[in-house]
Amino acid sequence: MRAGGRLFFDVELDSTLLGVTTQALLWMGVAPAHLDQVARTLARHPELAYVAAVTGPHNLTAHALCPDPAALHCYLTERLGTLKAIRTLESAPVLRTIKMAGPLPAAGKPPMRRR
């Protein structure tokens, strides 16, 4: 199943262990003709944990992981800001994460172990 791409492993860890102290959700408006090209370009940026095409006036979303607020500012202005196909960009800092991709354990119970 792994060889066929039907099974993959997803590991969750504390991002501060990787030097990430600043996170932000990003919403971008990109002309439809450039959406695929911009998404593929952004997918190669090491600062982004994910990039996804969505519907609405902001048709591209991403999650930025940076070592500090100054690095996030640099990323937004010097990397994303230079991509002319991005018409609009909104960002929202992540102040606290309550739940990641896995299930939230019931109060007083240990987290579910994946086998």
Short mmCIF file of N, CA, C and O in Angstrom, two decimals:
data_model
loop_
_atom_site.label_atom_id
_atom_site.label_comp_id
_atom_site.label_asym_id
_atom_site.label_seq_id
_atom_site.Cartn_x
_atom_site.Cartn_y
_atom_site.Cartn_z
N MET A 1 0.82 -1.18 0.00
CA MET A 1 0.00 0.00 0.00
C MET A 1 0.88 1.26 0.00
O MET A 1 0.51 2.23 -0.64
N ARG A 2 1.98 1.23 0.74
CA ARG A 2 2.88 2.39 0.74
C ARG A 2 3.46 2.63 -0.64
O ARG A 2 3.52 3.77 -1.10
N ALA A 3 3.87 1.57 -1.31
CA ALA A 3 4.46 1.71 -2.64
C ALA A 3 3.45 2.26 -3.64
O ALA A 3 3.81 3.00 -4.55
N GLY A 4 2.19 1.94 -3.46
CA GLY A 4 1.13 2.42 -4.35
C GLY A 4 0.61 3.80 -3.98
O GLY A 4 -0.27 4.32 -4.65
N GLY A 5 1.12 4.39 -2.91
CA GLY A 5 0.68 5.72 -2.52
C GLY A 5 -0.64 5.76 -1.79
O GLY A 5 -1.22 6.82 -1.57
N ARG A 6 -1.16 4.58 -1.37
CA ARG A 6 -2.44 4.53 -0.67
C ARG A 6 -2.30 4.69 0.84
O ARG A 6 -3.26 4.94 1.54
N LEU A 7 -1.08 4.52 1.33
CA LEU A 7 -0.81 4.63 2.75
C LEU A 7 0.41 5.51 2.95
O LEU A 7 1.42 5.34 2.27
N PHE A 8 0.29 6.49 3.84
CA PHE A 8 1.42 7.33 4.17
C PHE A 8 1.38 7.63 5.66
O PHE A 8 0.35 7.45 6.31
N PHE A 9 2.49 8.05 6.19
CA PHE A 9 2.60 8.34 7.60
C PHE A 9 2.69 9.85 7.79
O PHE A 9 3.38 10.54 7.05
N ASP A 10 1.98 10.35 8.78
CA ASP A 10 1.97 11.77 9.11
C ASP A 10 2.40 11.89 10.57
O ASP A 10 1.78 11.30 11.44
N VAL A 11 3.48 12.62 10.80
CA VAL A 11 4.03 12.73 12.15
C VAL A 11 3.75 14.14 12.67
O VAL A 11 3.99 15.12 11.97
N GLU A 12 3.23 14.22 13.88
CA GLU A 12 3.01 15.50 14.51
C GLU A 12 4.05 15.69 15.61
O GLU A 12 4.31 14.77 16.38
N LEU A 13 4.66 16.87 15.66
CA LEU A 13 5.62 17.14 16.70
C LEU A 13 5.55 18.62 17.06
O LEU A 13 4.97 19.43 16.35
N ASP A 14 6.11 18.95 18.17
CA ASP A 14 6.14 20.32 18.66
C ASP A 14 7.06 21.12 17.74
O ASP A 14 8.26 20.87 17.68
N SER A 15 6.50 22.11 17.03
CA SER A 15 7.28 22.87 16.05
C SER A 15 8.40 23.69 16.68
O SER A 15 9.36 24.04 16.00
N THR A 16 8.29 23.98 17.98
CA THR A 16 9.39 24.72 18.63
C THR A 16 10.68 23.90 18.65
O THR A 16 11.77 24.46 18.70
N LEU A 17 10.55 22.57 18.58
CA LEU A 17 11.74 21.71 18.51
C LEU A 17 12.51 21.94 17.21
O LEU A 17 13.70 21.64 17.12
N LEU A 18 11.82 22.48 16.20
CA LEU A 18 12.45 22.78 14.92
C LEU A 18 12.81 24.25 14.79
O LEU A 18 13.18 24.72 13.72
N GLY A 19 12.65 25.00 15.87
CA GLY A 19 12.99 26.42 15.85
C GLY A 19 11.87 27.33 15.40
O GLY A 19 12.10 28.51 15.14
N VAL A 20 10.66 26.80 15.29
CA VAL A 20 9.52 27.60 14.85
C VAL A 20 8.82 28.19 16.07
O VAL A 20 8.33 27.46 16.92
N THR A 21 8.79 29.51 16.15
CA THR A 21 8.07 30.17 17.24
C THR A 21 6.95 31.07 16.72
O THR A 21 6.16 31.57 17.50
N THR A 22 6.90 31.28 15.41
CA THR A 22 5.90 32.15 14.81
C THR A 22 5.20 31.44 13.66
O THR A 22 5.87 30.92 12.75
N GLN A 23 3.88 31.39 13.74
CA GLN A 23 3.08 30.77 12.70
C GLN A 23 2.03 31.76 12.23
O GLN A 23 1.57 32.60 12.99
N ALA A 24 1.63 31.63 10.96
CA ALA A 24 0.57 32.49 10.43
C ALA A 24 -0.21 31.73 9.36
O ALA A 24 0.38 30.96 8.60
N LEU A 25 -1.50 31.97 9.34
CA LEU A 25 -2.34 31.47 8.25
C LEU A 25 -2.38 32.56 7.19
O LEU A 25 -2.49 33.75 7.51
N LEU A 26 -2.27 32.16 5.94
CA LEU A 26 -2.22 33.11 4.84
C LEU A 26 -3.35 32.84 3.87
O LEU A 26 -3.66 31.68 3.58
N TRP A 27 -3.97 33.91 3.38
CA TRP A 27 -5.01 33.81 2.35
C TRP A 27 -4.62 34.72 1.22
O TRP A 27 -4.35 35.91 1.43
N MET A 28 -4.58 34.17 0.00
CA MET A 28 -4.15 34.93 -1.16
C MET A 28 -5.20 34.92 -2.25
O MET A 28 -5.91 33.93 -2.42
N GLY A 29 -5.28 36.01 -2.96
CA GLY A 29 -6.11 36.09 -4.15
C GLY A 29 -5.20 36.05 -5.36
O GLY A 29 -4.32 36.90 -5.51
N VAL A 30 -5.40 35.05 -6.21
CA VAL A 30 -4.56 34.85 -7.40
C VAL A 30 -5.47 34.71 -8.61
O VAL A 30 -6.51 34.04 -8.53
N ALA A 31 -5.12 35.34 -9.70
CA ALA A 31 -5.90 35.19 -10.93
C ALA A 31 -5.96 33.70 -11.28
O ALA A 31 -4.95 33.00 -11.20
N PRO A 32 -7.15 33.20 -11.64
CA PRO A 32 -7.29 31.76 -11.93
C PRO A 32 -6.28 31.23 -12.93
O PRO A 32 -5.80 30.10 -12.80
N ALA A 33 -5.90 32.02 -13.91
CA ALA A 33 -4.94 31.57 -14.91
C ALA A 33 -3.57 31.29 -14.31
O ALA A 33 -2.77 30.54 -14.88
N HIS A 34 -3.28 31.87 -13.15
CA HIS A 34 -1.96 31.71 -12.52
C HIS A 34 -2.01 30.86 -11.25
O HIS A 34 -0.97 30.64 -10.62
N LEU A 35 -3.18 30.40 -10.88
CA LEU A 35 -3.35 29.70 -9.60
C LEU A 35 -2.46 28.47 -9.48
O LEU A 35 -1.75 28.30 -8.50
N ASP A 36 -2.46 27.61 -10.48
CA ASP A 36 -1.66 26.38 -10.41
C ASP A 36 -0.17 26.69 -10.33
O ASP A 36 0.54 26.11 -9.52
N GLN A 37 0.28 27.64 -11.14
CA GLN A 37 1.71 28.00 -11.13
C GLN A 37 2.13 28.56 -9.78
O GLN A 37 3.17 28.19 -9.24
N VAL A 38 1.33 29.46 -9.21
CA VAL A 38 1.67 30.06 -7.92
C VAL A 38 1.64 28.98 -6.82
O VAL A 38 2.53 28.93 -5.98
N ALA A 39 0.62 28.13 -6.84
CA ALA A 39 0.54 27.07 -5.83
C ALA A 39 1.75 26.15 -5.88
O ALA A 39 2.32 25.80 -4.84
N ARG A 40 2.18 25.77 -7.07
CA ARG A 40 3.35 24.90 -7.21
C ARG A 40 4.63 25.61 -6.75
O ARG A 40 5.50 25.00 -6.14
N THR A 41 4.73 26.89 -7.04
CA THR A 41 5.89 27.67 -6.57
C THR A 41 5.91 27.71 -5.05
O THR A 41 6.94 27.46 -4.42
N LEU A 42 4.77 28.03 -4.44
CA LEU A 42 4.70 28.12 -2.99
C LEU A 42 4.93 26.77 -2.32
O LEU A 42 5.49 26.71 -1.22
N ALA A 43 4.53 25.70 -2.96
CA ALA A 43 4.73 24.36 -2.38
C ALA A 43 6.21 24.05 -2.20
O ALA A 43 6.57 23.22 -1.36
N ARG A 44 7.08 24.73 -2.92
CA ARG A 44 8.53 24.53 -2.77
C ARG A 44 9.14 25.43 -1.70
O ARG A 44 10.33 25.29 -1.39
N HIS A 45 8.37 26.35 -1.14
CA HIS A 45 8.90 27.23 -0.09
C HIS A 45 9.00 26.48 1.23
O HIS A 45 7.99 25.97 1.73
N PRO A 46 10.18 26.41 1.82
CA PRO A 46 10.33 25.68 3.08
C PRO A 46 9.57 26.31 4.24
O PRO A 46 9.29 25.64 5.24
N GLU A 47 9.20 27.58 4.14
CA GLU A 47 8.45 28.24 5.22
C GLU A 47 7.00 27.79 5.32
O GLU A 47 6.34 28.05 6.32
N LEU A 48 6.48 27.13 4.29
CA LEU A 48 5.07 26.78 4.26
C LEU A 48 4.85 25.31 4.59
O LEU A 48 5.42 24.42 3.96
N ALA A 49 4.00 25.06 5.60
CA ALA A 49 3.67 23.69 5.99
C ALA A 49 2.69 23.06 5.02
O ALA A 49 2.74 21.87 4.76
N TYR A 50 1.76 23.86 4.48
CA TYR A 50 0.85 23.38 3.45
C TYR A 50 0.40 24.54 2.59
O TYR A 50 0.46 25.70 2.99
N VAL A 51 -0.03 24.18 1.39
CA VAL A 51 -0.59 25.13 0.43
C VAL A 51 -1.80 24.44 -0.17
O VAL A 51 -1.72 23.27 -0.54
N ALA A 52 -2.94 25.16 -0.24
CA ALA A 52 -4.15 24.55 -0.78
C ALA A 52 -4.94 25.56 -1.60
O ALA A 52 -5.06 26.73 -1.21
N ALA A 53 -5.48 25.11 -2.72
CA ALA A 53 -6.40 25.92 -3.51
C ALA A 53 -7.77 25.79 -2.88
O ALA A 53 -8.20 24.69 -2.51
N VAL A 54 -8.46 26.91 -2.73
CA VAL A 54 -9.79 26.94 -2.13
C VAL A 54 -10.69 27.82 -2.99
O VAL A 54 -10.24 28.41 -3.97
N THR A 55 -11.95 27.93 -2.64
CA THR A 55 -12.86 28.77 -3.40
C THR A 55 -13.07 30.10 -2.69
O THR A 55 -12.79 30.23 -1.50
N GLY A 56 -13.56 31.06 -3.43
CA GLY A 56 -13.85 32.37 -2.87
C GLY A 56 -12.86 33.41 -3.33
O GLY A 56 -11.98 33.14 -4.15
N PRO A 57 -12.97 34.63 -2.79
CA PRO A 57 -12.07 35.71 -3.22
C PRO A 57 -10.61 35.43 -2.88
O PRO A 57 -9.71 35.87 -3.56
N HIS A 58 -10.39 34.67 -1.82
CA HIS A 58 -9.04 34.19 -1.49
C HIS A 58 -9.01 32.74 -1.95
O HIS A 58 -9.54 31.87 -1.27
N ASN A 59 -8.41 32.50 -3.10
CA ASN A 59 -8.46 31.17 -3.68
C ASN A 59 -7.22 30.32 -3.44
O ASN A 59 -7.08 29.24 -3.98
N LEU A 60 -6.33 30.80 -2.58
CA LEU A 60 -5.14 30.03 -2.21
C LEU A 60 -4.87 30.29 -0.74
O LEU A 60 -4.92 31.43 -0.29
N THR A 61 -4.63 29.23 0.01
CA THR A 61 -4.34 29.38 1.44
C THR A 61 -3.06 28.62 1.77
O THR A 61 -2.69 27.68 1.06
N ALA A 62 -2.40 29.06 2.83
CA ALA A 62 -1.14 28.42 3.23
C ALA A 62 -0.93 28.64 4.73
O ALA A 62 -1.56 29.50 5.34
N HIS A 63 -0.04 27.84 5.29
CA HIS A 63 0.32 27.93 6.71
C HIS A 63 1.82 28.14 6.79
O HIS A 63 2.59 27.27 6.41
N ALA A 64 2.21 29.33 7.27
CA ALA A 64 3.64 29.68 7.35
C ALA A 64 4.19 29.35 8.73
O ALA A 64 3.55 29.60 9.75
N LEU A 65 5.40 28.80 8.75
CA LEU A 65 6.12 28.48 9.99
C LEU A 65 7.47 29.20 9.93
O LEU A 65 8.27 28.93 9.04
N CYS A 66 7.70 30.10 10.87
CA CYS A 66 8.93 30.90 10.85
C CYS A 66 9.60 30.90 12.22
O CYS A 66 8.93 30.71 13.24
N PRO A 67 10.90 31.16 12.26
CA PRO A 67 11.60 31.16 13.55
C PRO A 67 11.21 32.32 14.46
O PRO A 67 11.30 32.20 15.68
N ASP A 68 10.76 33.44 13.88
CA ASP A 68 10.40 34.60 14.71
C ASP A 68 9.58 35.58 13.87
O ASP A 68 9.46 35.41 12.65
N PRO A 69 8.98 36.60 14.49
CA PRO A 69 8.17 37.56 13.73
C PRO A 69 8.94 38.28 12.62
O PRO A 69 8.38 38.54 11.55
N ALA A 70 10.20 38.59 12.84
CA ALA A 70 11.00 39.26 11.80
C ALA A 70 11.14 38.38 10.56
O ALA A 70 11.07 38.87 9.43
N ALA A 71 11.33 37.09 10.77
CA ALA A 71 11.45 36.16 9.64
C ALA A 71 10.13 36.06 8.89
O ALA A 71 10.11 35.98 7.65
N LEU A 72 9.01 36.08 9.61
CA LEU A 72 7.70 36.07 8.95
C LEU A 72 7.54 37.34 8.11
O LEU A 72 7.11 37.28 6.95
N HIS A 73 7.90 38.48 8.67
CA HIS A 73 7.81 39.74 7.93
C HIS A 73 8.64 39.68 6.65
O HIS A 73 8.18 40.07 5.57
N CYS A 74 9.86 39.19 6.76
CA CYS A 74 10.73 39.04 5.58
C CYS A 74 10.09 38.12 4.55
O CYS A 74 10.13 38.41 3.36
N TYR A 75 9.54 37.00 5.02
CA TYR A 75 8.92 36.06 4.09
C TYR A 75 7.76 36.73 3.35
O TYR A 75 7.64 36.62 2.13
N LEU A 76 6.90 37.44 4.09
CA LEU A 76 5.74 38.07 3.46
C LEU A 76 6.14 39.17 2.48
O LEU A 76 5.54 39.30 1.41
N THR A 77 7.12 39.96 2.83
CA THR A 77 7.47 41.10 1.99
C THR A 77 8.48 40.78 0.89
O THR A 77 8.36 41.28 -0.22
N GLU A 78 9.46 39.94 1.20
CA GLU A 78 10.54 39.70 0.24
C GLU A 78 10.33 38.46 -0.64
O GLU A 78 10.90 38.39 -1.73
N ARG A 79 9.56 37.49 -0.17
CA ARG A 79 9.33 36.30 -0.98
C ARG A 79 7.95 36.36 -1.62
O ARG A 79 7.83 36.37 -2.83
N LEU A 80 6.90 36.41 -0.79
CA LEU A 80 5.55 36.45 -1.35
C LEU A 80 5.28 37.76 -2.07
O LEU A 80 4.64 37.79 -3.12
N GLY A 81 5.78 38.85 -1.51
CA GLY A 81 5.54 40.16 -2.10
C GLY A 81 6.10 40.34 -3.49
O GLY A 81 5.67 41.23 -4.22
N THR A 82 7.04 39.52 -3.87
CA THR A 82 7.65 39.64 -5.20
C THR A 82 6.92 38.83 -6.25
O THR A 82 7.22 38.96 -7.44
N LEU A 83 5.97 38.00 -5.85
CA LEU A 83 5.22 37.20 -6.82
C LEU A 83 4.06 38.05 -7.36
O LEU A 83 3.05 38.26 -6.69
N LYS A 84 4.22 38.55 -8.55
CA LYS A 84 3.26 39.49 -9.14
C LYS A 84 1.87 38.90 -9.33
O LYS A 84 0.88 39.62 -9.35
N ALA A 85 1.77 37.58 -9.47
CA ALA A 85 0.47 36.95 -9.69
C ALA A 85 -0.41 36.95 -8.44
O ALA A 85 -1.62 36.77 -8.52
N ILE A 86 0.18 37.19 -7.27
CA ILE A 86 -0.61 37.29 -6.03
C ILE A 86 -1.16 38.71 -5.95
O ILE A 86 -0.43 39.66 -5.73
N ARG A 87 -2.48 38.83 -6.15
CA ARG A 87 -3.13 40.16 -6.15
C ARG A 87 -3.37 40.67 -4.74
O ARG A 87 -3.23 41.85 -4.47
N THR A 88 -3.79 39.77 -3.84
CA THR A 88 -4.06 40.16 -2.46
C THR A 88 -3.47 39.12 -1.52
O THR A 88 -3.35 37.95 -1.87
N LEU A 89 -3.10 39.59 -0.33
CA LEU A 89 -2.54 38.70 0.69
C LEU A 89 -3.02 39.16 2.05
O LEU A 89 -2.89 40.34 2.39
N GLU A 90 -3.61 38.26 2.80
CA GLU A 90 -3.98 38.53 4.18
C GLU A 90 -3.31 37.49 5.05
O GLU A 90 -3.17 36.33 4.66
N SER A 91 -2.88 37.92 6.23
CA SER A 91 -2.23 36.98 7.15
C SER A 91 -2.85 37.12 8.53
O SER A 91 -3.30 38.19 8.91
N ALA A 92 -2.84 36.02 9.26
CA ALA A 92 -3.34 36.01 10.63
C ALA A 92 -2.39 35.17 11.47
O ALA A 92 -2.19 33.99 11.18
N PRO A 93 -1.77 35.78 12.48
CA PRO A 93 -0.86 34.99 13.31
C PRO A 93 -1.62 33.93 14.10
O PRO A 93 -2.76 34.15 14.51
N VAL A 94 -1.00 32.79 14.27
CA VAL A 94 -1.57 31.72 15.09
C VAL A 94 -1.03 31.94 16.49
O VAL A 94 0.17 31.82 16.73
N LEU A 95 -1.92 32.25 17.43
CA LEU A 95 -1.51 32.53 18.79
C LEU A 95 -1.47 31.28 19.65
O LEU A 95 -0.64 31.15 20.55
N ARG A 96 -2.38 30.36 19.37
CA ARG A 96 -2.44 29.12 20.16
C ARG A 96 -3.13 28.06 19.32
O ARG A 96 -4.14 28.33 18.70
N THR A 97 -2.58 26.85 19.32
CA THR A 97 -3.19 25.74 18.60
C THR A 97 -3.85 24.82 19.62
O THR A 97 -3.19 24.34 20.55
N ILE A 98 -5.13 24.58 19.44
CA ILE A 98 -5.89 23.72 20.34
C ILE A 98 -5.86 22.27 19.85
O ILE A 98 -5.74 21.35 20.64
N LYS A 99 -5.98 22.08 18.55
CA LYS A 99 -6.03 20.74 17.99
C LYS A 99 -5.32 20.73 16.64
O LYS A 99 -5.50 21.63 15.84
N MET A 100 -4.53 19.69 16.41
CA MET A 100 -3.87 19.52 15.12
C MET A 100 -4.70 18.54 14.30
O MET A 100 -5.90 18.45 14.49
N ALA A 101 -4.07 17.76 13.46
CA ALA A 101 -4.79 16.86 12.57
C ALA A 101 -5.38 15.64 13.27
O ALA A 101 -6.33 15.05 12.81
N GLY A 102 -4.83 15.24 14.41
CA GLY A 102 -5.29 14.03 15.10
C GLY A 102 -6.50 14.29 15.97
O GLY A 102 -6.91 15.43 16.17
N PRO A 103 -7.08 13.22 16.50
CA PRO A 103 -8.25 13.37 17.38
C PRO A 103 -7.86 14.01 18.70
O PRO A 103 -6.74 13.83 19.18
N LEU A 104 -8.76 14.76 19.28
CA LEU A 104 -8.54 15.39 20.58
C LEU A 104 -8.89 14.37 21.66
O LEU A 104 -10.00 13.85 21.69
N PRO A 105 -7.94 14.04 22.55
CA PRO A 105 -8.24 13.03 23.58
C PRO A 105 -9.26 13.57 24.58
O PRO A 105 -9.33 14.76 24.85
N ALA A 106 -10.05 12.66 25.12
CA ALA A 106 -11.02 13.02 26.16
C ALA A 106 -10.26 13.46 27.41
O ALA A 106 -9.14 13.01 27.67
N ALA A 107 -10.86 14.34 28.18
CA ALA A 107 -10.21 14.85 29.40
C ALA A 107 -9.82 13.70 30.31
O ALA A 107 -10.60 12.80 30.56
N GLY A 108 -8.57 13.73 30.77
CA GLY A 108 -8.09 12.73 31.69
C GLY A 108 -7.63 11.44 31.05
O GLY A 108 -7.15 10.54 31.72
N LYS A 109 -7.76 11.30 29.73
CA LYS A 109 -7.33 10.09 29.05
C LYS A 109 -6.07 10.39 28.24
O LYS A 109 -5.93 11.48 27.71
N PRO A 110 -5.18 9.42 28.13
CA PRO A 110 -3.97 9.63 27.31
C PRO A 110 -4.35 9.73 25.84
O PRO A 110 -5.40 9.21 25.43
N PRO A 111 -3.53 10.38 25.00
CA PRO A 111 -3.82 10.47 23.58
C PRO A 111 -3.85 9.08 22.96
O PRO A 111 -3.17 8.17 23.41
N MET A 112 -4.67 8.94 21.92
CA MET A 112 -4.78 7.68 21.21
C MET A 112 -3.46 7.39 20.51
O MET A 112 -2.87 8.26 19.88
N ARG A 113 -2.97 6.19 20.64
CA ARG A 113 -1.73 5.78 19.98
C ARG A 113 -2.06 5.19 18.63
O ARG A 113 -2.96 4.38 18.50
N ARG A 114 -1.31 5.61 17.62
CA ARG A 114 -1.48 5.05 16.27
C ARG A 114 -0.54 3.88 16.11
O ARG A 114 0.58 3.93 16.55
N ARG A 115 -0.99 2.86 15.49
CA ARG A 115 -0.16 1.66 15.28
C ARG A 115 0.29 1.57 13.85
O ARG A 115 -0.25 2.00 12.97
#
